[in-house]
Amino acid sequence: MGQWGYERQHDALDVDGEAEAEQRDALEGARDWVDDHVDRWQPVLPELNPHIEGAVTRMQFLADHLRRAGERALAEFGLRREEHEALHMLAGHGGRRDLTQLAIDLGAAPNALSERLDVLEKRGFVARKSAGRRSSAEGEGGDQLELTDEGHATWLAAIEAAGEEERRLFGTLDWHEQRLLSGLLRQIMLATETSYDETDGTYEETDDEG
């Protein structure tokens, strides 16, 4: 941490006040169940890097925790995750998409997606118009889908509800810490942009985003 840690301590005093800074210092020495997990496995696996194991275990737990919190929030609106994903993708494309495009976006089979859209259409969240006969130049995109005003409002409200737990958890960090965490995770994410070549056992860079 070095100089950055020294500056952060003074930032905390200036921005949060002395009481908040003391509370943060106390938390830095606190333990969680992951510390016990690392302590238990360190003697069994002497080569285990406690920092990597701790970070990975915490990321996995937090990702699962946020997933479950998000699903509970969606349930309040009577939505399953895959239904909300369809609304989300429509909203991200200006509220309009044809069935084939949406299926590709979601990585879903058109038939399975059509059943999902039936539910959303019955609830008034999505309007579907049959494509009818189309010229070969236009392609065969399938039914035309449109996100209704009610669907957009429900999608937005569900997003807000699902984000409450994210804001609560990351609200334990100040702006500087949130920015630092985001930057560190970006650095790790960039390292995933490689693909393994089984022919020669090497990794090569790729421009794929996921």
CSV table of C-alpha atoms in Angstrom, one decimal:
chain,number,residue,atom,x,y,z
A,1,MET,CA,0.0,0.0,0.0
A,2,GLY,CA,2.9,2.4,0.9
A,3,GLN,CA,2.3,6.0,0.2
A,4,TRP,CA,-1.2,5.4,-1.1
A,5,GLY,CA,-2.2,3.9,2.2
A,6,TYR,CA,-0.9,6.9,4.0
A,7,GLU,CA,-2.8,9.3,1.8
A,8,ARG,CA,-6.0,7.3,2.1
A,9,GLN,CA,-5.8,7.5,5.9
A,10,HIS,CA,-5.7,11.3,5.7
A,11,ASP,CA,-8.4,11.3,3.1
A,12,ALA,CA,-10.6,9.4,5.5
A,13,LEU,CA,-9.9,11.9,8.2
A,14,ASP,CA,-10.8,14.8,5.9
A,15,VAL,CA,-13.8,13.3,4.3
A,16,ASP,CA,-15.4,11.0,6.8
A,17,GLY,CA,-14.3,12.4,10.1
A,18,GLU,CA,-12.1,10.9,12.8
A,19,ALA,CA,-14.8,8.5,14.1
A,20,GLU,CA,-15.4,7.0,10.7
A,21,ALA,CA,-11.7,6.6,10.1
A,22,GLU,CA,-11.2,4.8,13.4
A,23,GLN,CA,-14.1,2.5,12.5
A,24,ARG,CA,-12.4,1.7,9.1
A,25,ASP,CA,-9.1,1.0,10.8
A,26,ALA,CA,-10.9,-1.4,13.1
A,27,LEU,CA,-12.5,-3.2,10.2
A,28,GLU,CA,-9.2,-3.7,8.5
A,29,GLY,CA,-8.2,-6.0,11.4
A,30,ALA,CA,-11.5,-7.9,11.4
A,31,ARG,CA,-11.8,-11.5,10.3
A,32,ASP,CA,-14.5,-13.3,8.4
A,33,TRP,CA,-15.2,-17.0,7.8
A,34,VAL,CA,-12.9,-17.0,4.7
A,35,ASP,CA,-10.0,-16.3,7.0
A,36,ASP,CA,-10.9,-19.5,9.0
A,37,HIS,CA,-11.2,-21.4,5.7
A,38,VAL,CA,-7.7,-20.3,4.6
A,39,ASP,CA,-6.2,-21.1,8.0
A,40,ARG,CA,-7.7,-24.6,7.8
A,41,TRP,CA,-6.3,-25.4,4.4
A,42,GLN,CA,-2.9,-23.7,4.7
A,43,PRO,CA,-1.3,-26.7,6.6
A,44,VAL,CA,-2.9,-29.2,4.2
A,45,LEU,CA,-1.8,-27.3,1.1
A,46,PRO,CA,1.5,-25.5,2.0
A,47,GLU,CA,1.8,-24.0,-1.4
A,48,LEU,CA,-1.6,-22.3,-1.1
A,49,ASN,CA,-1.4,-18.6,-1.6
A,50,PRO,CA,-3.6,-17.2,1.2
A,51,HIS,CA,-4.3,-13.9,-0.6
A,52,ILE,CA,-5.4,-15.5,-3.9
A,53,GLU,CA,-7.5,-18.2,-2.1
A,54,GLY,CA,-9.1,-15.5,0.1
A,55,ALA,CA,-9.9,-13.2,-2.8
A,56,VAL,CA,-11.3,-16.0,-5.0
A,57,THR,CA,-13.4,-17.5,-2.2
A,58,ARG,CA,-14.8,-14.1,-1.3
A,59,MET,CA,-15.6,-13.2,-5.0
A,60,GLN,CA,-17.4,-16.6,-5.4
A,61,PHE,CA,-19.4,-16.1,-2.3
A,62,LEU,CA,-20.3,-12.5,-3.1
A,63,ALA,CA,-21.3,-13.3,-6.7
A,64,ASP,CA,-23.6,-16.1,-5.4
A,65,HIS,CA,-25.0,-13.8,-2.6
A,66,LEU,CA,-25.8,-11.1,-5.1
A,67,ARG,CA,-27.3,-13.6,-7.5
A,68,ARG,CA,-29.7,-14.9,-4.8
A,69,ALA,CA,-30.5,-11.4,-3.6
A,70,GLY,CA,-31.3,-10.4,-7.2
A,71,GLU,CA,-33.6,-13.4,-7.7
A,72,ARG,CA,-35.4,-12.6,-4.5
A,73,ALA,CA,-35.9,-9.0,-5.8
A,74,LEU,CA,-37.2,-10.3,-9.1
A,75,ALA,CA,-39.6,-12.6,-7.3
A,76,GLU,CA,-41.3,-9.6,-5.8
A,77,PHE,CA,-42.3,-8.6,-9.3
A,78,GLY,CA,-43.3,-12.2,-10.2
A,79,LEU,CA,-40.4,-12.5,-12.6
A,80,ARG,CA,-38.0,-15.3,-13.1
A,81,ARG,CA,-34.4,-14.4,-14.0
A,82,GLU,CA,-34.7,-15.6,-17.6
A,83,GLU,CA,-37.9,-13.5,-18.1
A,84,HIS,CA,-36.1,-10.4,-16.7
A,85,GLU,CA,-33.2,-11.1,-19.0
A,86,ALA,CA,-35.5,-10.9,-22.0
A,87,LEU,CA,-36.9,-7.6,-20.8
A,88,HIS,CA,-33.4,-6.4,-20.1
A,89,MET,CA,-32.1,-7.3,-23.6
A,90,LEU,CA,-35.1,-5.6,-25.2
A,91,ALA,CA,-34.6,-2.5,-23.2
A,92,GLY,CA,-30.9,-2.4,-24.2
A,93,HIS,CA,-31.9,-2.5,-27.9
A,94,GLY,CA,-34.3,0.4,-27.8
A,95,GLY,CA,-37.3,-1.7,-26.9
A,96,ARG,CA,-37.5,-3.5,-30.2
A,97,ARG,CA,-36.0,-6.7,-31.5
A,98,ASP,CA,-37.1,-9.6,-33.6
A,99,LEU,CA,-37.4,-13.1,-32.2
A,100,THR,CA,-34.3,-14.5,-33.9
A,101,GLN,CA,-32.1,-11.5,-32.9
A,102,LEU,CA,-33.3,-11.8,-29.3
A,103,ALA,CA,-32.7,-15.5,-29.2
A,104,ILE,CA,-29.1,-14.9,-30.4
A,105,ASP,CA,-28.7,-12.1,-27.8
A,106,LEU,CA,-29.8,-14.4,-25.0
A,107,GLY,CA,-28.2,-17.6,-26.3
A,108,ALA,CA,-31.6,-19.3,-26.2
A,109,ALA,CA,-33.4,-21.6,-28.7
A,110,PRO,CA,-36.1,-19.6,-30.5
A,111,ASN,CA,-38.8,-22.2,-29.4
A,112,ALA,CA,-37.8,-22.0,-25.8
A,113,LEU,CA,-37.7,-18.2,-25.9
A,114,SER,CA,-41.1,-18.0,-27.6
A,115,GLU,CA,-42.6,-19.8,-24.6
A,116,ARG,CA,-40.9,-17.3,-22.3
A,117,LEU,CA,-42.3,-14.4,-24.3
A,118,ASP,CA,-45.8,-15.9,-24.1
A,119,VAL,CA,-45.7,-15.3,-20.4
A,120,LEU,CA,-44.4,-11.8,-20.7
A,121,GLU,CA,-47.0,-11.0,-23.4
A,122,LYS,CA,-49.9,-12.2,-21.3
A,123,ARG,CA,-48.7,-9.9,-18.5
A,124,GLY,CA,-48.6,-7.0,-20.9
A,125,PHE,CA,-44.9,-6.5,-20.7
A,126,VAL,CA,-44.1,-7.4,-24.3
A,127,ALA,CA,-46.1,-6.9,-27.5
A,128,ARG,CA,-45.5,-9.4,-30.3
A,129,LYS,CA,-46.4,-8.9,-34.0
A,130,SER,CA,-46.2,-11.7,-36.5
A,131,ALA,CA,-43.6,-11.0,-39.1
A,132,GLY,CA,-45.7,-12.6,-41.9
A,133,ARG,CA,-44.1,-13.1,-45.3
A,134,ARG,CA,-40.8,-11.4,-45.7
A,135,SER,CA,-38.6,-11.1,-48.7
A,136,SER,CA,-35.3,-13.0,-48.8
A,137,ALA,CA,-33.5,-9.7,-48.8
A,138,GLU,CA,-35.0,-8.9,-45.4
A,139,GLY,CA,-34.2,-12.3,-44.0
A,140,GLU,CA,-36.2,-14.4,-41.7
A,141,GLY,CA,-36.1,-12.7,-38.4
A,142,GLY,CA,-39.3,-14.1,-36.9
A,143,ASP,CA,-41.9,-12.2,-34.9
A,144,GLN,CA,-41.3,-8.6,-34.1
A,145,LEU,CA,-41.1,-7.9,-30.3
A,146,GLU,CA,-41.7,-4.6,-28.5
A,147,LEU,CA,-41.2,-3.7,-24.9
A,148,THR,CA,-44.4,-2.0,-23.6
A,149,ASP,CA,-44.5,0.9,-21.3
A,150,GLU,CA,-45.6,-1.4,-18.5
A,151,GLY,CA,-42.8,-3.8,-19.3
A,152,HIS,CA,-40.2,-1.1,-19.3
A,153,ALA,CA,-41.5,0.2,-15.9
A,154,THR,CA,-41.4,-3.3,-14.4
A,155,TRP,CA,-37.9,-3.9,-15.8
A,156,LEU,CA,-36.6,-0.7,-14.3
A,157,ALA,CA,-38.3,-1.2,-10.9
A,158,ALA,CA,-36.8,-4.7,-10.8
A,159,ILE,CA,-33.3,-3.4,-11.6
A,160,GLU,CA,-33.6,-0.8,-8.8
A,161,ALA,CA,-34.8,-3.5,-6.3
A,162,ALA,CA,-32.0,-5.9,-7.3
A,163,GLY,CA,-29.4,-3.1,-7.0
A,164,GLU,CA,-30.3,-2.3,-3.3
A,165,GLU,CA,-28.1,-5.1,-2.0
A,166,GLU,CA,-25.2,-4.1,-4.3
A,167,ARG,CA,-25.4,-0.6,-3.0
A,168,ARG,CA,-25.6,-1.7,0.6
A,169,LEU,CA,-22.5,-4.0,0.3
A,170,PHE,CA,-20.3,-1.7,-1.7
A,171,GLY,CA,-21.5,1.2,0.3
A,172,THR,CA,-19.2,-0.1,3.0
A,173,LEU,CA,-16.4,1.3,0.8
A,174,ASP,CA,-15.9,5.0,0.1
A,175,TRP,CA,-15.5,6.4,-3.4
A,176,HIS,CA,-11.7,5.9,-3.5
A,177,GLU,CA,-12.0,2.3,-2.4
A,178,GLN,CA,-14.7,1.5,-4.9
A,179,ARG,CA,-12.6,2.9,-7.7
A,180,LEU,CA,-9.5,1.0,-6.5
A,181,LEU,CA,-11.5,-2.3,-6.3
A,182,SER,CA,-13.0,-1.7,-9.8
A,183,GLY,CA,-9.5,-1.1,-11.2
A,184,LEU,CA,-8.0,-4.1,-9.6
A,185,LEU,CA,-10.8,-6.4,-10.9
A,186,ARG,CA,-10.4,-4.8,-14.3
A,187,GLN,CA,-6.7,-5.8,-14.3
A,188,ILE,CA,-7.7,-9.4,-13.5
A,189,MET,CA,-10.4,-9.4,-16.1
A,190,LEU,CA,-7.9,-8.3,-18.8
A,191,ALA,CA,-5.8,-11.3,-17.9
A,192,THR,CA,-8.8,-13.5,-18.9
A,193,GLU,CA,-8.7,-12.3,-22.5
A,194,THR,CA,-6.6,-15.2,-23.6
A,195,SER,CA,-7.6,-18.5,-25.2
A,196,TYR,CA,-5.9,-21.8,-24.7
A,197,ASP,CA,-4.5,-23.5,-27.8
A,198,GLU,CA,-4.7,-27.3,-27.2
A,199,THR,CA,-2.4,-28.0,-30.2
A,200,ASP,CA,0.7,-26.5,-28.6
A,201,GLY,CA,-0.4,-26.0,-25.0
A,202,THR,CA,-0.1,-22.2,-25.2
A,203,TYR,CA,-2.3,-19.3,-24.6
A,204,GLU,CA,-2.9,-16.6,-27.2
A,205,GLU,CA,-4.6,-13.2,-26.9
A,206,THR,CA,-8.1,-12.7,-28.3
A,207,ASP,CA,-10.4,-9.8,-28.7
A,208,ASP,CA,-13.5,-11.7,-27.5
A,209,GLU,CA,-15.4,-10.0,-24.7
A,210,GLY,CA,-17.1,-13.1,-23.3
